Coordinates of N, CA, C and O in Angstrom, one line a residue:
X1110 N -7.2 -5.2 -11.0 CA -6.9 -4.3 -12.1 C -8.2 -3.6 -12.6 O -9.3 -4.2 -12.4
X1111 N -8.1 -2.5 -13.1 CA -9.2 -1.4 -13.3 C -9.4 -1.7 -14.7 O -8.5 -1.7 -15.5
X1112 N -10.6 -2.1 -15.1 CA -11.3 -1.8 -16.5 C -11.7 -3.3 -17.0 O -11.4 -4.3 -16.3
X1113 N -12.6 -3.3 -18.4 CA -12.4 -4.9 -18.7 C -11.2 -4.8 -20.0 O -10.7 -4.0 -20.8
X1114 N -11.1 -6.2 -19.4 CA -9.6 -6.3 -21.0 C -10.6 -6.2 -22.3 O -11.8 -6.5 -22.6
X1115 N -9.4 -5.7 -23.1 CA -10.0 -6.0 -24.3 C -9.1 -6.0 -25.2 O -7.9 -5.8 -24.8
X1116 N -9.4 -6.3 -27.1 CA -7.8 -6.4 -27.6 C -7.2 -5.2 -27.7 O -7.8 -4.3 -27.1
X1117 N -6.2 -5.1 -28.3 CA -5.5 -3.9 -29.0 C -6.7 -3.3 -30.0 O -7.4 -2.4 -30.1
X1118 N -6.4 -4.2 -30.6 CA -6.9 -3.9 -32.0 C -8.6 -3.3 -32.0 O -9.3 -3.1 -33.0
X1119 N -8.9 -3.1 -30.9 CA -10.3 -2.4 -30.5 C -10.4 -1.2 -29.8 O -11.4 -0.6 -29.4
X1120 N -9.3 -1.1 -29.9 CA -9.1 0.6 -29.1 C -10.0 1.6 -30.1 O -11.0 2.3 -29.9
X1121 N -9.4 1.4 -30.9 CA -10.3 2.7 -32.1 C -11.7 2.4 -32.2 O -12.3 3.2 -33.0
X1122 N -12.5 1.3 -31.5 CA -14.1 1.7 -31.6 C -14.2 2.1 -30.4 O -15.3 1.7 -30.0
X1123 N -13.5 2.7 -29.7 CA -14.0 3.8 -28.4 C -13.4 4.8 -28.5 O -12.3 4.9 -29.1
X1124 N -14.1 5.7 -27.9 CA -13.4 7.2 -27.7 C -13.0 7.2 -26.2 O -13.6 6.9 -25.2
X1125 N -11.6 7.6 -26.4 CA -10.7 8.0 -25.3 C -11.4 9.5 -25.1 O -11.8 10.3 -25.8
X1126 N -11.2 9.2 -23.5 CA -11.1 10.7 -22.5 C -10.5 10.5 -21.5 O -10.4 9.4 -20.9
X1127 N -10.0 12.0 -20.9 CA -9.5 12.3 -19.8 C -9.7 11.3 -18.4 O -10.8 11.5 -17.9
X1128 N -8.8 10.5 -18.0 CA -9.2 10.2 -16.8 C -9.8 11.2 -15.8 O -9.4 12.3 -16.1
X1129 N -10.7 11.2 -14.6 CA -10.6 11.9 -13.8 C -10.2 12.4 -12.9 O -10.8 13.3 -12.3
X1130 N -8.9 11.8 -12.4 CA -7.9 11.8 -11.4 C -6.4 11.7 -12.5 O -5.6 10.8 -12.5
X1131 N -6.4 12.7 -13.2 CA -5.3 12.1 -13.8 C -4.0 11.9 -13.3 O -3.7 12.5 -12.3
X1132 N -3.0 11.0 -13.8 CA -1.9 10.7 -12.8 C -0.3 10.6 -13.6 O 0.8 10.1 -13.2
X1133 N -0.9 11.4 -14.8 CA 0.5 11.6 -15.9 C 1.9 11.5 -15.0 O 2.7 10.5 -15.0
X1134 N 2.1 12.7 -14.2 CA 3.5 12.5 -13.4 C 3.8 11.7 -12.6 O 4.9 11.7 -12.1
X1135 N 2.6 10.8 -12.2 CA 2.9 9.5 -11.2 C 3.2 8.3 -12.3 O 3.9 7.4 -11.8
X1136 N 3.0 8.1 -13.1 CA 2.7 7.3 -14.5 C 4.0 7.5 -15.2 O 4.1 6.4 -15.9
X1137 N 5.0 8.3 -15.3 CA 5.8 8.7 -16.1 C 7.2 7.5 -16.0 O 7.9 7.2 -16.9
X1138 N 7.4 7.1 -14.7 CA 8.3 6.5 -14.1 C 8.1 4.9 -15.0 O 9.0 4.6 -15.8
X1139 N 7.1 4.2 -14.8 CA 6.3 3.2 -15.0 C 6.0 3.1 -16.5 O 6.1 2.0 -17.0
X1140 N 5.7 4.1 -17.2 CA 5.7 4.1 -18.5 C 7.3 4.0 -19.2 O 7.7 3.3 -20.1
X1141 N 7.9 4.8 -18.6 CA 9.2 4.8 -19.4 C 9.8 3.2 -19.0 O 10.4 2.5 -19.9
X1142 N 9.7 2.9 -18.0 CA 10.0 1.2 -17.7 C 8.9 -0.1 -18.5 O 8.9 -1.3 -18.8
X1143 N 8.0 0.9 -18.6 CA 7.2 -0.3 -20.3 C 8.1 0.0 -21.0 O 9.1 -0.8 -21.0
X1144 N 8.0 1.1 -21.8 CA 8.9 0.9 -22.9 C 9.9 0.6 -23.2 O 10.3 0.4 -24.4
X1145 N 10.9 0.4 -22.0 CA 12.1 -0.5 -22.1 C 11.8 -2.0 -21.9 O 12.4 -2.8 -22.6
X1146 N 10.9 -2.4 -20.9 CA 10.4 -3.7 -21.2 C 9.8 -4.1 -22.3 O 9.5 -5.3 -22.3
X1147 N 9.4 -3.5 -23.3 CA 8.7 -3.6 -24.7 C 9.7 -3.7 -25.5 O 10.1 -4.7 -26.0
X1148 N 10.4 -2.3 -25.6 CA 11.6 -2.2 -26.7 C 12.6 -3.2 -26.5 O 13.2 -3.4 -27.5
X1149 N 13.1 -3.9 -25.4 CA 14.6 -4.7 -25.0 C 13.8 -5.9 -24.7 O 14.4 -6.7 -25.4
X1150 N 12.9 -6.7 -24.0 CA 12.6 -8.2 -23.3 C 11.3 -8.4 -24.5 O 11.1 -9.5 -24.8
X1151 N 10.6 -7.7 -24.9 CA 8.9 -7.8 -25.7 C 7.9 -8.2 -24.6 O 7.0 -9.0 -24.9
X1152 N 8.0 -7.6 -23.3 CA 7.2 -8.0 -22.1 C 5.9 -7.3 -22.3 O 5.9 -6.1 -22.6
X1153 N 4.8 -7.8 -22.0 CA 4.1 -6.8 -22.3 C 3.2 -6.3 -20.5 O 3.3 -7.0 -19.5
X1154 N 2.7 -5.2 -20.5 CA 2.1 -4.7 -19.7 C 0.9 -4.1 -19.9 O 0.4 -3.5 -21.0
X1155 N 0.4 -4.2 -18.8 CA -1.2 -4.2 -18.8 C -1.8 -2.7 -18.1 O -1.8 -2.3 -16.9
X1156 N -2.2 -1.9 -19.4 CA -2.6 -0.9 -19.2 C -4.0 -0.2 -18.9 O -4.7 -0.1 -19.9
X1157 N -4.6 0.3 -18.1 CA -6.0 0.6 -17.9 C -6.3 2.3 -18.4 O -5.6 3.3 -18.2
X1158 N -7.6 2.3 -19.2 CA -7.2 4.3 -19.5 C -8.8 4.0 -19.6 O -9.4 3.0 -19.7
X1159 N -9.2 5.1 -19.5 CA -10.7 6.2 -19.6 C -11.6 6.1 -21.0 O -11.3 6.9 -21.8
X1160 N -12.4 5.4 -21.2 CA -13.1 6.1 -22.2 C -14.9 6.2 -21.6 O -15.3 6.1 -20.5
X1161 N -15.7 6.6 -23.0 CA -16.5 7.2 -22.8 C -17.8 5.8 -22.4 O -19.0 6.0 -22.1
X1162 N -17.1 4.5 -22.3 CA -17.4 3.1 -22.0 C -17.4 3.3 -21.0 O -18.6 3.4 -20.5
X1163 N -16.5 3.5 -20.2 CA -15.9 3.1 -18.6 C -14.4 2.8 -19.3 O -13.8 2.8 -20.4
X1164 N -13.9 2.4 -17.6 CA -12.6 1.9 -18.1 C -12.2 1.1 -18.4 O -12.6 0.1 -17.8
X1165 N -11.3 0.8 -19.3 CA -10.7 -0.6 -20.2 C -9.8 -0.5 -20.2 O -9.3 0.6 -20.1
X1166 N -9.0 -1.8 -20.3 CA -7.8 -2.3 -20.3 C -7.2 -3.2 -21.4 O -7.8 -4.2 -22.0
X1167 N -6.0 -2.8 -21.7 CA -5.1 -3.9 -22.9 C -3.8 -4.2 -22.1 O -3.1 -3.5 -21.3
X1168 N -3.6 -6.0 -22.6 CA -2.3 -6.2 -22.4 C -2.0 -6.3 -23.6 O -2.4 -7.0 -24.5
X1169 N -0.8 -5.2 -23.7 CA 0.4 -5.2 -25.0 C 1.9 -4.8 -24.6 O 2.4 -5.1 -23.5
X1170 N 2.5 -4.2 -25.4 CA 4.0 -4.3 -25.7 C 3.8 -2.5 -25.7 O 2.9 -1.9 -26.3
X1171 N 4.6 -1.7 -24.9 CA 4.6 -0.2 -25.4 C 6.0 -0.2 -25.9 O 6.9 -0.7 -25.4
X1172 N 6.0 0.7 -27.3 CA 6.8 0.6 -28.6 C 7.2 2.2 -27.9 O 8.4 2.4 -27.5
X1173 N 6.5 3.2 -27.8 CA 7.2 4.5 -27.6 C 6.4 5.6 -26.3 O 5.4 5.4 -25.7
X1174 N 7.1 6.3 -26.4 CA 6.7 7.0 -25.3 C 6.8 8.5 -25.7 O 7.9 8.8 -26.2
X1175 N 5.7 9.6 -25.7 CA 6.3 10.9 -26.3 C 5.7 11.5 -25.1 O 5.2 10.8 -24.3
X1176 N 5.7 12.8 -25.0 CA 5.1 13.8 -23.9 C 3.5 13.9 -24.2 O 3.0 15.0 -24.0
X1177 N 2.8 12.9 -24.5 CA 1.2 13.2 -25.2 C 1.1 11.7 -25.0 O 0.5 11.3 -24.0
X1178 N 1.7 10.7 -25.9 CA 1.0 9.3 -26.2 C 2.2 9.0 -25.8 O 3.3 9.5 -25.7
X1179 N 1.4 7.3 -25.4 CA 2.4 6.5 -25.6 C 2.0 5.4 -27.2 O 0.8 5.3 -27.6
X1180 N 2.8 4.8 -27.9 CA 2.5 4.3 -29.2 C 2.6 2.6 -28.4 O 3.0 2.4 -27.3
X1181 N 2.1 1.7 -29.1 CA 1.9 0.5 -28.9 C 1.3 -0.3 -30.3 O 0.5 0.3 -31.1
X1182 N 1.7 -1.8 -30.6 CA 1.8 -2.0 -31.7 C 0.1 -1.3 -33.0 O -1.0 -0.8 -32.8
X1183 N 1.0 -1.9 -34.2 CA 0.1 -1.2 -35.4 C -0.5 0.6 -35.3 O -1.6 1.1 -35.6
X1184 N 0.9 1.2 -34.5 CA 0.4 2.5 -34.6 C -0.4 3.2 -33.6 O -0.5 4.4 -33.4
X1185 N -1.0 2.3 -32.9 CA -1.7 2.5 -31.8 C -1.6 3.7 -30.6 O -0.8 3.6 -29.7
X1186 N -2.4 4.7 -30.8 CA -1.9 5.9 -29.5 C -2.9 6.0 -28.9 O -4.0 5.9 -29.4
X1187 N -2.6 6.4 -27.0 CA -3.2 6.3 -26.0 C -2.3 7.5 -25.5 O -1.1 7.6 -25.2
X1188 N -3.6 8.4 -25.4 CA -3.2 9.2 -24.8 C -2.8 9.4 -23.1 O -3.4 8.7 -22.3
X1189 N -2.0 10.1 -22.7 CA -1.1 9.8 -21.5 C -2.4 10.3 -20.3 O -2.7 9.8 -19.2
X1190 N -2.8 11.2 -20.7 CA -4.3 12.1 -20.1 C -5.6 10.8 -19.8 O -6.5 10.9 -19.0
X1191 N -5.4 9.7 -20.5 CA -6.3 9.1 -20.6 C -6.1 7.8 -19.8 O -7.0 7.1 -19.4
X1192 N -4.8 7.6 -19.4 CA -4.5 6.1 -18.8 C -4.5 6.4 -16.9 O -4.3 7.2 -16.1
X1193 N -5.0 5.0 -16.9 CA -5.6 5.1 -15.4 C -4.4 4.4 -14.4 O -4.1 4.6 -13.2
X1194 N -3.8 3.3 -15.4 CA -2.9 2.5 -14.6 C -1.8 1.6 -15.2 O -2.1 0.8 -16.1
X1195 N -0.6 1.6 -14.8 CA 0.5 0.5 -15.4 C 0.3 -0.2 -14.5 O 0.0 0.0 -13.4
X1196 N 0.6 -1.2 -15.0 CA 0.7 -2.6 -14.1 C 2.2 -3.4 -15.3 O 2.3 -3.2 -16.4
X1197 N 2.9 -4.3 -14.5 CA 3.7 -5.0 -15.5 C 4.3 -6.0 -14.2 O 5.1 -6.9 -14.4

C-alpha cells in the first residue's frame, strides 16, 4: 500500500495536492463501493492521496461521495484529484 498511515484526524496539518497520475475515473467505481461499505456495514477502507509530504494514507469509514471530495468522519474532505488509491 502507497503512503505512511496516519490518523484521520491529521489530515489538516498537511496540504493536499494533485496526485500525479491522477485516477479520478478509475477511482470512481471503488469509491462509490466505500461509501456503501461505510454508509450500510461501518467497514472502513484504506485510502492513499498526495500531499506536499509524500503520500499518506488513512484507514477510515467514507461518509459521502460528491463530484470534488469524498467526506469521511468529523467533516473531513479529500479531495478526489488528490487520492492515489482505494484499497478495502
Amino acid at each position: 500500500m502507497v503512503g505512511r498511515l496516519i490518523e484521520k484526524e491529521d489530515i489538516g496539518d498537511y496540504k493536499l495536492i494533485p496526485a500525479t497520475d491522477t485516477k479520478v475515473d478509475d477511482l470512481l467505481a471503488k469509491l462509490n463501493d466505500a461509501q456503501r461499505l461505510g454508509n450500510e456495514f461501518k467497514s472502513k477502507v484504506s485510502i492513499a492521496f498526495n500531499t506536499e509530504d509524500g503520500p499518506l494514507r488513512v484507514e477510515t469509514t467514507v461518509w459521502s461521495l460528491t463530484e470534488r471530495y469524498i467526506q469521511i468522519k468529523s467533516g473531513i474532505l479529500i479531495p478526489l484529484i488528490s487520492i492515489l488509491s482505494v484499497e478495502y
